[in-house]
Coordinates of C-alpha atoms and ligand atoms in Angstrom, one line a residue:
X1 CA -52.0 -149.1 -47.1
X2 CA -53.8 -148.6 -44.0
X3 CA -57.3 -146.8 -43.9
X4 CA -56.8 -146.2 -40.4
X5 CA -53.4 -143.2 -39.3
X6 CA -51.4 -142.4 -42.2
X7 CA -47.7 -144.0 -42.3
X8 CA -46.3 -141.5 -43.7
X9 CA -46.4 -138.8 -40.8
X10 CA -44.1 -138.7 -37.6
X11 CA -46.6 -139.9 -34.7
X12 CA -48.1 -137.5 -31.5
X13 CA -45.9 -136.0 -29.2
X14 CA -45.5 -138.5 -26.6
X15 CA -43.8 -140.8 -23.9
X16 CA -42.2 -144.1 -23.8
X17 CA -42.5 -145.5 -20.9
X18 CA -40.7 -148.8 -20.9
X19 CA -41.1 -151.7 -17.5
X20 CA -38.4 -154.0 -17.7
X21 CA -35.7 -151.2 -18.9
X22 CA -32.8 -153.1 -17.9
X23 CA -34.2 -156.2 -19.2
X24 CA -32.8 -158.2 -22.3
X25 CA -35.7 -157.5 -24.5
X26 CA -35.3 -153.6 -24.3
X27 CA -31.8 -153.6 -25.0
X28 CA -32.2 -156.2 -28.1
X29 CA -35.0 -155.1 -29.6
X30 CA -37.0 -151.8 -28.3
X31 CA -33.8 -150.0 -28.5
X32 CA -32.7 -150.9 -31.6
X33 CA -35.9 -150.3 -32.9
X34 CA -36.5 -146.7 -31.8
X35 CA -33.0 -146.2 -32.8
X36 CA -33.8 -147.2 -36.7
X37 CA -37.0 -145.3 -36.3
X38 CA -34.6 -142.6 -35.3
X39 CA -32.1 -142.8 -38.1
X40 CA -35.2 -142.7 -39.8
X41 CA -36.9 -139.7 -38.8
X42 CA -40.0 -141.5 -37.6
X43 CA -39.6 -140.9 -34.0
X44 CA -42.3 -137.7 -32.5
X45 CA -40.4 -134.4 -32.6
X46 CA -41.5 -133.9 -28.7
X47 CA -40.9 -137.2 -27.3
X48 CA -39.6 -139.2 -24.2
X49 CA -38.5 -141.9 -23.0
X50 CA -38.8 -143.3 -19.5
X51 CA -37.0 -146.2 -18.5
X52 CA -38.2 -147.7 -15.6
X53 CA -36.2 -149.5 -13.2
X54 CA -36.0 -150.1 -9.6
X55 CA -34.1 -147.8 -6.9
X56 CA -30.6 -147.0 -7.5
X57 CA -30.4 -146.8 -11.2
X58 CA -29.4 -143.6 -12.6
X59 CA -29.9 -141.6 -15.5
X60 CA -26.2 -142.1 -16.6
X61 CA -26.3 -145.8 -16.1
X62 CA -29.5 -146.3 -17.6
X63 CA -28.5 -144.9 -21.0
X64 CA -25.3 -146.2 -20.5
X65 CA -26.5 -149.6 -20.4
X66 CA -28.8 -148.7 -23.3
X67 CA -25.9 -147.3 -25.5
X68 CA -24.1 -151.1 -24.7
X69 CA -27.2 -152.9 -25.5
X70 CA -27.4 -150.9 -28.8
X71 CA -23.9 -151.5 -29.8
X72 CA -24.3 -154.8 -29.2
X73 CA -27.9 -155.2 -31.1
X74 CA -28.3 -152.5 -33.2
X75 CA -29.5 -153.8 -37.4
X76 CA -27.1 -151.1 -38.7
X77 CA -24.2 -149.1 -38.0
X78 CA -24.9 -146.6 -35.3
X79 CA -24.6 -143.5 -36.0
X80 CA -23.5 -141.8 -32.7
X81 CA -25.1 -138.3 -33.7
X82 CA -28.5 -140.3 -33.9
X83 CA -27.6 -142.6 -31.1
X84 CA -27.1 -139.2 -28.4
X85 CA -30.5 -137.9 -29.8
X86 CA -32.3 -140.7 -28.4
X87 CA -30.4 -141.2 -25.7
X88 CA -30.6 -137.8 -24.9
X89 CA -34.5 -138.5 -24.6
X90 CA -33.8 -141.1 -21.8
X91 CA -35.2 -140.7 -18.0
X92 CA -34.6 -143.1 -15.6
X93 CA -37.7 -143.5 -13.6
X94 CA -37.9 -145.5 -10.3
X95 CA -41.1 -147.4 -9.6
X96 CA -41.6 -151.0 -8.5
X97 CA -45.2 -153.0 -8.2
X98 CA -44.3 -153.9 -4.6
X99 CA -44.2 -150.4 -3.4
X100 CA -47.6 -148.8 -4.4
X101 CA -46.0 -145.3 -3.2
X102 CA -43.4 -145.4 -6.1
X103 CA -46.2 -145.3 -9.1
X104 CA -47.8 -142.0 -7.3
X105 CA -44.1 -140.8 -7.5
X106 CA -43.6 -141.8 -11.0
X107 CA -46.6 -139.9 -11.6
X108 CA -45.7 -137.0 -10.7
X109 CA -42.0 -137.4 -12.2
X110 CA -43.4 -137.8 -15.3
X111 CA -45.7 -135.3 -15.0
X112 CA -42.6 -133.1 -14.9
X113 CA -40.6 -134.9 -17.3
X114 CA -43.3 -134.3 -20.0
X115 CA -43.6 -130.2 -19.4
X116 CA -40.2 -130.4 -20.2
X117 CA -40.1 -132.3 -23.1
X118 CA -43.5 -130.6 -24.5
X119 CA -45.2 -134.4 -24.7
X120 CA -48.6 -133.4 -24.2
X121 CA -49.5 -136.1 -22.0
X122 CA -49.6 -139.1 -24.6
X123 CA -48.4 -142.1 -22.8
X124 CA -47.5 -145.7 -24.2
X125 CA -46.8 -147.9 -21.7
X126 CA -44.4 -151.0 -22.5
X127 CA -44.7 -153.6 -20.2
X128 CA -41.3 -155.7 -21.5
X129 CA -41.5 -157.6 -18.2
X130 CA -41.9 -161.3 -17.2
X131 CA -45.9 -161.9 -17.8
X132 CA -46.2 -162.1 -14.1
X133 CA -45.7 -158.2 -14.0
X134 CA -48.3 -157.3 -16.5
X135 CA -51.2 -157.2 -14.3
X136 CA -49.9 -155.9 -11.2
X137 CA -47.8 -153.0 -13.1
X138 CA -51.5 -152.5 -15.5
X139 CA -53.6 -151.7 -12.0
X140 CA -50.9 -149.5 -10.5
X141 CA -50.7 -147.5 -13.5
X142 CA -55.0 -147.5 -13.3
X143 CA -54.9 -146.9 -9.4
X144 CA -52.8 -143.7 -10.3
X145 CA -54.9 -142.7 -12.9
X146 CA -52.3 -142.9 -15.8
X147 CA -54.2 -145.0 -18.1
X148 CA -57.1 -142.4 -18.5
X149 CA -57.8 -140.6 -21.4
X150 CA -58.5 -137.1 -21.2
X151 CA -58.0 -135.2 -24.7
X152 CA -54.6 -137.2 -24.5
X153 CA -54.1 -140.5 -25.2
X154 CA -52.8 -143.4 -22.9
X155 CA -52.0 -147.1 -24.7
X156 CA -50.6 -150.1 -23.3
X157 CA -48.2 -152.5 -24.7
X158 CA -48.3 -156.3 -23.8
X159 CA -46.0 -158.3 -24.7
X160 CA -46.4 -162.2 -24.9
X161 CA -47.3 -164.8 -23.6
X162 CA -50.4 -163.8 -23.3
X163 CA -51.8 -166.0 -21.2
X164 CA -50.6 -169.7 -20.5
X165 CA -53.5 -171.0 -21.5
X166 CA -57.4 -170.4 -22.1
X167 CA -58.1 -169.7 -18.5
X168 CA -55.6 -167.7 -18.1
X169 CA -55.9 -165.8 -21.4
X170 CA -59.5 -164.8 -20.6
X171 CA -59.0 -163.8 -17.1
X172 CA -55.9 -161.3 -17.9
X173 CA -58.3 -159.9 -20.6
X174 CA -60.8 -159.7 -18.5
X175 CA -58.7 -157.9 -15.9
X176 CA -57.0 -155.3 -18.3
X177 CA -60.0 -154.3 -19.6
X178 CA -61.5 -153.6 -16.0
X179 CA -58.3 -150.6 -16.3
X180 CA -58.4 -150.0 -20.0
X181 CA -60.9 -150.5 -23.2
X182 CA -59.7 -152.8 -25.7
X183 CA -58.4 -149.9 -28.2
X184 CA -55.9 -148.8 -25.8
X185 CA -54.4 -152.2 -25.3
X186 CA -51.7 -153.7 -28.1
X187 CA -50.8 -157.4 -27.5
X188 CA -47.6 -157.7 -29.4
X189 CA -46.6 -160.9 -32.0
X190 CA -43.7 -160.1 -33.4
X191 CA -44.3 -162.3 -36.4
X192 CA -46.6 -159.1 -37.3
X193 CA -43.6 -157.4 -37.6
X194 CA -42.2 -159.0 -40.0
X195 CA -42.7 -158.1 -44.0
X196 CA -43.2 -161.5 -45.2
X197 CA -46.0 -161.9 -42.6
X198 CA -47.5 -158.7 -43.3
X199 CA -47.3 -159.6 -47.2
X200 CA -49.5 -162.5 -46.9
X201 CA -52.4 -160.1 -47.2
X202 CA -50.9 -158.3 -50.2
X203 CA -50.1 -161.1 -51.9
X204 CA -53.9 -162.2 -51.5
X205 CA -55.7 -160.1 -51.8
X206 CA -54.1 -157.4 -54.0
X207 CA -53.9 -159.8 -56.5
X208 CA -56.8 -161.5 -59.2
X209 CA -54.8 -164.9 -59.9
X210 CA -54.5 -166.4 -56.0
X211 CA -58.1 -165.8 -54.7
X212 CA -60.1 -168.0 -56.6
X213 CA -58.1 -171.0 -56.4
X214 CA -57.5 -170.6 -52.7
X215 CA -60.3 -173.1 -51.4
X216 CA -60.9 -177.1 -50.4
X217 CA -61.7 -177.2 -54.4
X218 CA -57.6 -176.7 -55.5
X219 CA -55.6 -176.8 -52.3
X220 CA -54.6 -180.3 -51.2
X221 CA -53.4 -179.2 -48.0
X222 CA -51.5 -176.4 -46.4
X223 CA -48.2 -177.1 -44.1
X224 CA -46.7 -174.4 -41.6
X225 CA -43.2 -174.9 -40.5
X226 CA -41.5 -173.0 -37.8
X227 CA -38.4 -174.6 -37.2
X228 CA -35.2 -173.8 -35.3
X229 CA -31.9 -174.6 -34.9
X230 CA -31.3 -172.8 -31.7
X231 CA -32.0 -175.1 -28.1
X232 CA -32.9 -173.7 -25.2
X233 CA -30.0 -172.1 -24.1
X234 CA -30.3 -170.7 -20.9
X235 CA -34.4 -170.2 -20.7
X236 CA -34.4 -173.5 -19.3
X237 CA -36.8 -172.3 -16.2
X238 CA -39.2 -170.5 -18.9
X239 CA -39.4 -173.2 -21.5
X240 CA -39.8 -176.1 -19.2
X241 CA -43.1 -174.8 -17.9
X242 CA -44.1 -173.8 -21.6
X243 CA -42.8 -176.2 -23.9
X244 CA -42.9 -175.9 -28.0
X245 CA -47.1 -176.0 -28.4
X246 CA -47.9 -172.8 -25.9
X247 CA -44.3 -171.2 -26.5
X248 CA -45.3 -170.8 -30.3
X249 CA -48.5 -172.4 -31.6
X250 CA -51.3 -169.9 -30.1
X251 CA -49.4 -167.3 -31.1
X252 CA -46.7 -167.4 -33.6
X253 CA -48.0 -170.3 -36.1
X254 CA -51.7 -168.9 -35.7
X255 CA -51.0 -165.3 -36.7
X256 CA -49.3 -167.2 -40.1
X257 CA -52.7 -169.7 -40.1
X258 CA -54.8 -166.8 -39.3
X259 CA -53.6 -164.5 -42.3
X260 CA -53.4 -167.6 -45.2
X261 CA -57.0 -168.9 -43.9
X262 CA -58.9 -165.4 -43.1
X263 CA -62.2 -164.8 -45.5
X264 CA -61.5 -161.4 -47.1
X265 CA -61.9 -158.1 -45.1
X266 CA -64.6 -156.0 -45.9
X267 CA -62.1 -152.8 -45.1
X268 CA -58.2 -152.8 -44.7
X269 CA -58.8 -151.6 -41.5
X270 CA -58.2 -152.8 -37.9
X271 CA -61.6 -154.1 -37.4
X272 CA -62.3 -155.9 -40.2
X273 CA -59.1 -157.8 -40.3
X274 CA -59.0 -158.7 -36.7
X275 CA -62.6 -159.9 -37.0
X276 CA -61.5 -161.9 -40.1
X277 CA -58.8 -163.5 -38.4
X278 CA -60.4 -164.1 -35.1
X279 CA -63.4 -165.8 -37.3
X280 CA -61.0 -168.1 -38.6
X281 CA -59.2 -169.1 -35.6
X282 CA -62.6 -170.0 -34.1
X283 CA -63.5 -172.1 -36.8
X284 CA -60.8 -174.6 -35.8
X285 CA -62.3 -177.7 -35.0
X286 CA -62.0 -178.8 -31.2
X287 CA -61.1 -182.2 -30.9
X288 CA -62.3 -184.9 -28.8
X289 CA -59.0 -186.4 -26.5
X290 CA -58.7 -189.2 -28.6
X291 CA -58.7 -186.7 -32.0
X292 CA -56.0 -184.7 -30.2
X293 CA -54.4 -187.3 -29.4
X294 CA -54.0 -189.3 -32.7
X295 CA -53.4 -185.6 -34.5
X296 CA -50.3 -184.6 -32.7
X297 CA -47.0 -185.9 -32.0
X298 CA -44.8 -183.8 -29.5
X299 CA -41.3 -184.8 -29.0
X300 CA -38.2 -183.6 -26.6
X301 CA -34.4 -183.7 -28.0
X302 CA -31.8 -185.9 -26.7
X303 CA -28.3 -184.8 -27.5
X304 CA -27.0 -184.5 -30.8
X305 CA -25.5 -182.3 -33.2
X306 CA -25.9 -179.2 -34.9
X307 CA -23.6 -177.6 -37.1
X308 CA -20.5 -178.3 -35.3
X309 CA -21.6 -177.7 -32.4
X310 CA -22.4 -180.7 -29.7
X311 CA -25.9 -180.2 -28.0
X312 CA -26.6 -182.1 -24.5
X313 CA -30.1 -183.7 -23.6
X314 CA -32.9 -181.0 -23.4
X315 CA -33.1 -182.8 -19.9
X316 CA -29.9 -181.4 -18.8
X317 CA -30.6 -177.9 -19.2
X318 CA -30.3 -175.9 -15.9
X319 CA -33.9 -175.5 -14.3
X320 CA -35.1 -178.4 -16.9
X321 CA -36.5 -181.1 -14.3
X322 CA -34.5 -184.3 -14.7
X323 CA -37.7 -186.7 -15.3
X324 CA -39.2 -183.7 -17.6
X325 CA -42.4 -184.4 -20.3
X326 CA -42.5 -180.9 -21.5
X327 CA -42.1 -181.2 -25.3
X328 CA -39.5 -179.2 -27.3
X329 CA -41.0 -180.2 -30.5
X330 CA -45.0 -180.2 -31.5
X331 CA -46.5 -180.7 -34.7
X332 CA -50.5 -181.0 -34.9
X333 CA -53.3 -181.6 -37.7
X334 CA -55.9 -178.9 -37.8
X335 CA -59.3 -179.1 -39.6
X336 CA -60.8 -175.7 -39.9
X337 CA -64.6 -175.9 -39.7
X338 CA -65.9 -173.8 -42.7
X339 CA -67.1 -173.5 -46.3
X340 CA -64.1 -172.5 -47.8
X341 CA -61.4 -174.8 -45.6
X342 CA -63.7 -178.2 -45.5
X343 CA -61.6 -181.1 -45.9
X344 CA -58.4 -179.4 -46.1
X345 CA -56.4 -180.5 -43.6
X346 CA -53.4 -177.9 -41.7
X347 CA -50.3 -179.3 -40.4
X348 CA -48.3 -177.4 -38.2
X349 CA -44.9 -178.0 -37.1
X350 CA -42.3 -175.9 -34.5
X351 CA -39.5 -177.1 -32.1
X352 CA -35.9 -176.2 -31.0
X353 CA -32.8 -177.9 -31.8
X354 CA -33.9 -178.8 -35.5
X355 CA -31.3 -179.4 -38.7
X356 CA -32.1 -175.9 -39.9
X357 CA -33.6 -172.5 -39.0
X358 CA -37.1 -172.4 -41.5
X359 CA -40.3 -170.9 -41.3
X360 CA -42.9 -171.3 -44.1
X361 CA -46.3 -171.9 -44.9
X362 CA -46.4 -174.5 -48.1
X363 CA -49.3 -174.9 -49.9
X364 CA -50.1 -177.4 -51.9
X365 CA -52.5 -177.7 -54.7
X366 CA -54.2 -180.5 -55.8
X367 CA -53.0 -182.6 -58.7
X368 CA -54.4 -181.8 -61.9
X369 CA -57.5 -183.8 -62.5
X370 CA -56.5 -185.4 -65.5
X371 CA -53.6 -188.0 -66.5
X372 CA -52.9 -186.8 -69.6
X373 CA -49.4 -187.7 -69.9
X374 CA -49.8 -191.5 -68.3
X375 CA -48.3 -193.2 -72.1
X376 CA -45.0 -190.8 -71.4
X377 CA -41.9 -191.5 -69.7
X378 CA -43.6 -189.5 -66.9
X379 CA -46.1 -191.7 -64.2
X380 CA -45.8 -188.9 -61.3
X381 CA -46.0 -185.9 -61.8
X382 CA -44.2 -183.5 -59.2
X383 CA -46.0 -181.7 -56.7
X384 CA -47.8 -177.8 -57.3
X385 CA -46.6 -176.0 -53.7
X386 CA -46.7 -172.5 -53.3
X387 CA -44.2 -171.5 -50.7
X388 CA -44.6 -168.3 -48.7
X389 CA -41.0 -168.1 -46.6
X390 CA -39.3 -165.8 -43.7
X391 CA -36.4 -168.1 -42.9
X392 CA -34.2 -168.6 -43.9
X393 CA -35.0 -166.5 -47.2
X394 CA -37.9 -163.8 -46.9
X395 CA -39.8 -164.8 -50.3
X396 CA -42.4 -166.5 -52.1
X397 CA -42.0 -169.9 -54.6
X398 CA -44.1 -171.6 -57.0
X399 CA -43.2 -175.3 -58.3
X400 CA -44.9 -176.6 -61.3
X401 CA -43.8 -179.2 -64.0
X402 CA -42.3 -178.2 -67.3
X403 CA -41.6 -180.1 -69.7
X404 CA -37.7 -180.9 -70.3
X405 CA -36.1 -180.5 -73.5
X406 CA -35.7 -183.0 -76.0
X407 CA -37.9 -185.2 -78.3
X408 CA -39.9 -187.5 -75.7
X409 CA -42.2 -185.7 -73.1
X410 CA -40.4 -185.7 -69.9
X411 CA -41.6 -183.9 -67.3
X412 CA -39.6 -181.9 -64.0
X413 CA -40.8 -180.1 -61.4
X414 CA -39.2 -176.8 -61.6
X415 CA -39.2 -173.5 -58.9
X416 CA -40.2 -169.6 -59.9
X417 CA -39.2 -167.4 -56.9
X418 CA -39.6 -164.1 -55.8
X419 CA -36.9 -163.4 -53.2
X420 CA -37.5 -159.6 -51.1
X421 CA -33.6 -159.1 -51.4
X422 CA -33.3 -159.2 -55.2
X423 CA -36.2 -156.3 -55.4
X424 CA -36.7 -154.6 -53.1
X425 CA -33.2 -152.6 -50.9
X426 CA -34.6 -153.1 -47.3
X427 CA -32.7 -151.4 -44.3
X428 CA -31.9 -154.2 -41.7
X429 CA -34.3 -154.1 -39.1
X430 CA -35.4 -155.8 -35.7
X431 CA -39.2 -156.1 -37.3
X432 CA -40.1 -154.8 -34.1
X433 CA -40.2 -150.8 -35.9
X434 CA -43.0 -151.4 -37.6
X435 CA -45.2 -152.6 -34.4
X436 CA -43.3 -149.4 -31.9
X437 CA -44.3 -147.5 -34.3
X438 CA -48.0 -148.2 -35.5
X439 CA -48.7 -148.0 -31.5
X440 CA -47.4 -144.8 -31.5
X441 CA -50.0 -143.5 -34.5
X442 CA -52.7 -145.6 -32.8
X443 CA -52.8 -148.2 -35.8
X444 CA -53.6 -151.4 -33.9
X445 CA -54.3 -154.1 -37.1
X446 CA -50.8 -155.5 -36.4
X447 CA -51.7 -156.6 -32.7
X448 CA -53.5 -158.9 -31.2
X449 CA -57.6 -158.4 -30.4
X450 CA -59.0 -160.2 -26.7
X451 CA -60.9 -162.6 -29.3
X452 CA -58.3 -163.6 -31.6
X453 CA -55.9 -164.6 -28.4
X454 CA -59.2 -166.4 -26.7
X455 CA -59.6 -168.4 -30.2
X456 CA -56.2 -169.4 -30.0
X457 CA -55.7 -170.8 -26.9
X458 CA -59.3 -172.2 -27.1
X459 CA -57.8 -174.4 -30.1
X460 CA -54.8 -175.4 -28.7
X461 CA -56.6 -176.2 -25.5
X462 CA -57.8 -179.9 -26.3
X463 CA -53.9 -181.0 -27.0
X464 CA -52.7 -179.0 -23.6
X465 CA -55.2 -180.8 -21.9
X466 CA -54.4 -184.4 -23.5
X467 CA -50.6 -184.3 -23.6
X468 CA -51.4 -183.4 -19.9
X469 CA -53.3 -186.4 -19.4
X470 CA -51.0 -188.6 -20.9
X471 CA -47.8 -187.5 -19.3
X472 CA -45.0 -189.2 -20.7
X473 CA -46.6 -191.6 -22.4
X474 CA -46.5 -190.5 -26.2
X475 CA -43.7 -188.4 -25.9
X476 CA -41.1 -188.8 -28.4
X477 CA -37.5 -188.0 -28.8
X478 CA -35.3 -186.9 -31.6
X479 CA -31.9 -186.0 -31.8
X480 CA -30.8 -182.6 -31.7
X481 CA -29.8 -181.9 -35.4
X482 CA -32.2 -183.7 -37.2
X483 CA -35.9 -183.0 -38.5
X484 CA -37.7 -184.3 -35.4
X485 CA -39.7 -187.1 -34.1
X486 CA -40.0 -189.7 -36.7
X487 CA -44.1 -190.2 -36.0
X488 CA -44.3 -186.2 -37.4
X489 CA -44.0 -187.7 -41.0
X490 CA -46.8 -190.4 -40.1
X491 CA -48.7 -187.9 -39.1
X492 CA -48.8 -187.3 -42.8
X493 CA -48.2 -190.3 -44.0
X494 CA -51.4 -191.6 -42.8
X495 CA -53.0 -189.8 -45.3
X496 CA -50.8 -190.3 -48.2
X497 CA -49.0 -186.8 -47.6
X498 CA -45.1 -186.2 -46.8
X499 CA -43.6 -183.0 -45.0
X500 CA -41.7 -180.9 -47.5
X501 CA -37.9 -181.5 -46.5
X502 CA -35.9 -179.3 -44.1
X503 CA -32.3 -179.6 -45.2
Ligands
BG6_1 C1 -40.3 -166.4 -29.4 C2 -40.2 -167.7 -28.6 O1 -41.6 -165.9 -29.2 O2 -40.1 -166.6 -30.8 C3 -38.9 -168.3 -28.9 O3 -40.4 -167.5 -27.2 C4 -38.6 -168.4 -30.3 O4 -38.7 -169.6 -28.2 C5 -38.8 -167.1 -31.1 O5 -37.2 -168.8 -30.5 C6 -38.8 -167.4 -32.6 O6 -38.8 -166.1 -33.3 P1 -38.2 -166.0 -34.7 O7 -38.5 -164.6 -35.1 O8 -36.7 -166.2 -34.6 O9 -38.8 -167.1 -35.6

């Protein structure tokens, strides 16, 4: 679909160098993801990967400890022919940020490594490591000189957060790209990853029938839900300093605003869609305190329960303070600031410990203009929502009325869905493939640009700053199990709307 590297080809020779190797998000995702790009054919026929880890692990253990993690995670049965190929590729390389020596080393050891495996030099670097790391592994890997380009090519992976907030954001991107230009650098989302996501632009913009009615003058309003069941388990220490807004508003909700609200790209390409997307993000109005204050509603769970399963106060969680504010559930009204999107309000929604695992973007179109049918049994009509889902099916729905049979006009809303399953025979995958691999053909429209990350914090900013401000006061609580704070569905109330139910 791309103009940019075809998708069809297997990428460069090159190297993998993962940070963080024994870490829980190489052996759930990376791993099984170059292992389906494996069983797939799609990984470079000269290729390498370097795990990095501190002193003391071996080779053996590293792809030992790889080989459990991909039992344990892999989509799809694992083929052990394809499984020893890749592993086969694995080097255990020792470095660690606190001793600047061990980067020259790894240098050279890859430097080695590579005349061996005929990898030419191209280098991605995946820093799968606590955002802390990024920074100080990013200059030793400048320091060394392994991030310049010279007839080879040298890319860097970052992995989110990004950031914990505006300041921050803009001072890591300011620091990366004193070691790297912005071409080099891919800021992961894995909501990019997934198909549904990606289809949003399909279903668009390679379509007649959607575009012109997509505007303030036949959508009411547009919802986006990312809800989950799960708490939060045993990232207590993580989430209590992050909380449900920063965790997956700036990032996770805004690449699903960013894609339904975007004006259309000039090109498919990765400039013209980031620029698209980053236009629209900044085109979210900032609120005053008081706006941000009266268009949100954050709320932590007490315990309840899911499933059959008993959940405890979010309070209790190890490393959760005892007297905590940090909200496990956020939803927030959004205005965005231009021609097409005047008046149309966005709510969003995310938190943990919910009644159901769903994420969806609803949109609903206005009523039709005229009451036609007021003399007939009917007085309300049911609403129009189209209804773009990941979870907990990946598809897209359409309500509308229809008229139900027999002699008086009675009206009922009915559903026309599309679900991925029933067309289309989709290998189980981490979604994480399609990112691993469009670094490796240097295809960056999937990531993150500096601006588009700025944006997002920028508009998230005024409700981090307020909730600050207010400390506890305002914060709700819901039960664990249920569909969150009851002042969400005033939120919408307020203006004559209603969430669309989890259940
Ligand atoms: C992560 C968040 O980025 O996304 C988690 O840190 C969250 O808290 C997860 O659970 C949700 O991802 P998905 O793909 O399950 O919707």
């Amino acid at each position: 679909m791309s103009e940019g590297p075809s998708k069809q080809k297997k990428p460069d020779p090159c190297s993998f160098v993962i940070f963080g190797a024994t870490g829980d998000l190489t052996h759930r995702l990376v791993i099984p993801a170059l292992y389906n790009l494996a069983a797939s054919n799609l990984l470079p026929d000269n290729f390498c990967v370097a795990a990095v880890a501190r002193k003391g692990v071996s080779g053996a253990d590293m792809r030992n400890s790889l080989m459990d993690g991909l039992r344990k995670f892999a989509t799809r049965p694992v083929d052990e022919e394809v499984a020893m190929r890749l592993l086969a590729c694995v080097t255990a390389i020792e470095a660690d940020v606190k001793d600047p020596a061990s980067f020259d080393a790894m240098r050279d050891q890859l430097d080695k490594v590579e005349d061996i495996r005929g990898t030419r030099g191209n280098r991605l670097f995946y820093l799968a490591t606590p955002p802390n790391a990024f920074l100080p592994i990013a200059r030793e890997l400048g320091r060394t000189g392994m991030l310049r380009e010279n007839g080879t090519w040298r890319r860097l992976v970052v992995e989110k957060p990004f950031g914990t907030d505006l300041a921050s954001a803009r001072t890591l991107n300011a620091e990366l790209l004193k070691l790297v230009t912005e071409h080099q650098i891919y800021r992961i989302d894995h909501y990019l990853g997934k198909e549904t996501v990606q289809n949003i632009l399909v279903l668009r913009f390679a379509n007649g029938m959607f575009e012109p009615i997509w505007n303030r003058n036949h959508i009411d309003h547009v919802q986006i839900t990312v809800d989950e069941k799960l708490g939060v388990g045993h990232r207590g220490s993580f989430y209590d300093s992050t909380g449900a807004l920063r965790d997956m508003v700036p990032n996770h909700l805004f690449q699903l605003l960013s894609l339904v609200a975007m004006e259309p790209p000039v090109k498919f390409d990765a400039h013209s869609v980031r620029s698209a997307k980053g236009e629209v993000l900044s085109a979210i109005q900032t609120p005053t305190e008081a706006e941000a204050l009266q268009n949100s509603v954050r709320g932590q769970y007490v315990a309840g329960r899911i499933g059959d399963a008993d959940i405890g106060d979010y309070r209790a969680i190890a490393e959760v303070q005892p007297n905590s504010t940090t909200e496990t559930y956020a939803a927030l009204k959004l205005t965005i600031d231009n021609w097409r999107w005047a008046g149309v309000p966005f709510y969003l929604r995310t938190g943990k410990a919910l009644c159901t695992k769903r994420t969806e973007i609803a949109i609903k179109f206005k009523q039709a203009p005229f009451a036609m049918f007021r003399d007939t049994q009917v007085d309300r009509l049911s609403q129009n929502f189209m209804i773009i889902s990941t979870e907990p099916t990946e598809g897209i729905e359409l309500q509308f009325n229809t008229k139900v049979p027999g002699p008086t006009i009675n009206i009922d809303g009915v559903e026309m869905k599309f679900r991925y399953k029933d067309y289309f025979k989709a290998e189980p995958s981490t979604g994480y493939e399609t990112l691993i691999y469009d670094c490796m053909i240097g295809d960056n429209i999937l990531f993150q640009r500096a601006d588009s990350v700025e944006a997002g914090w920028q508009a998230v900013q005024p409700f981090i700053d307020a909730w600050k401000k207010a400390g506890a006061a305002g914060l709700e609580t819901y039960k664990a199990g249920t569909e969150g704070p009851a002042r969400a569905d005033e939120l919408l109330a307020r203006d004559g709307r209603s969430w669309r139910k989890l259940g």
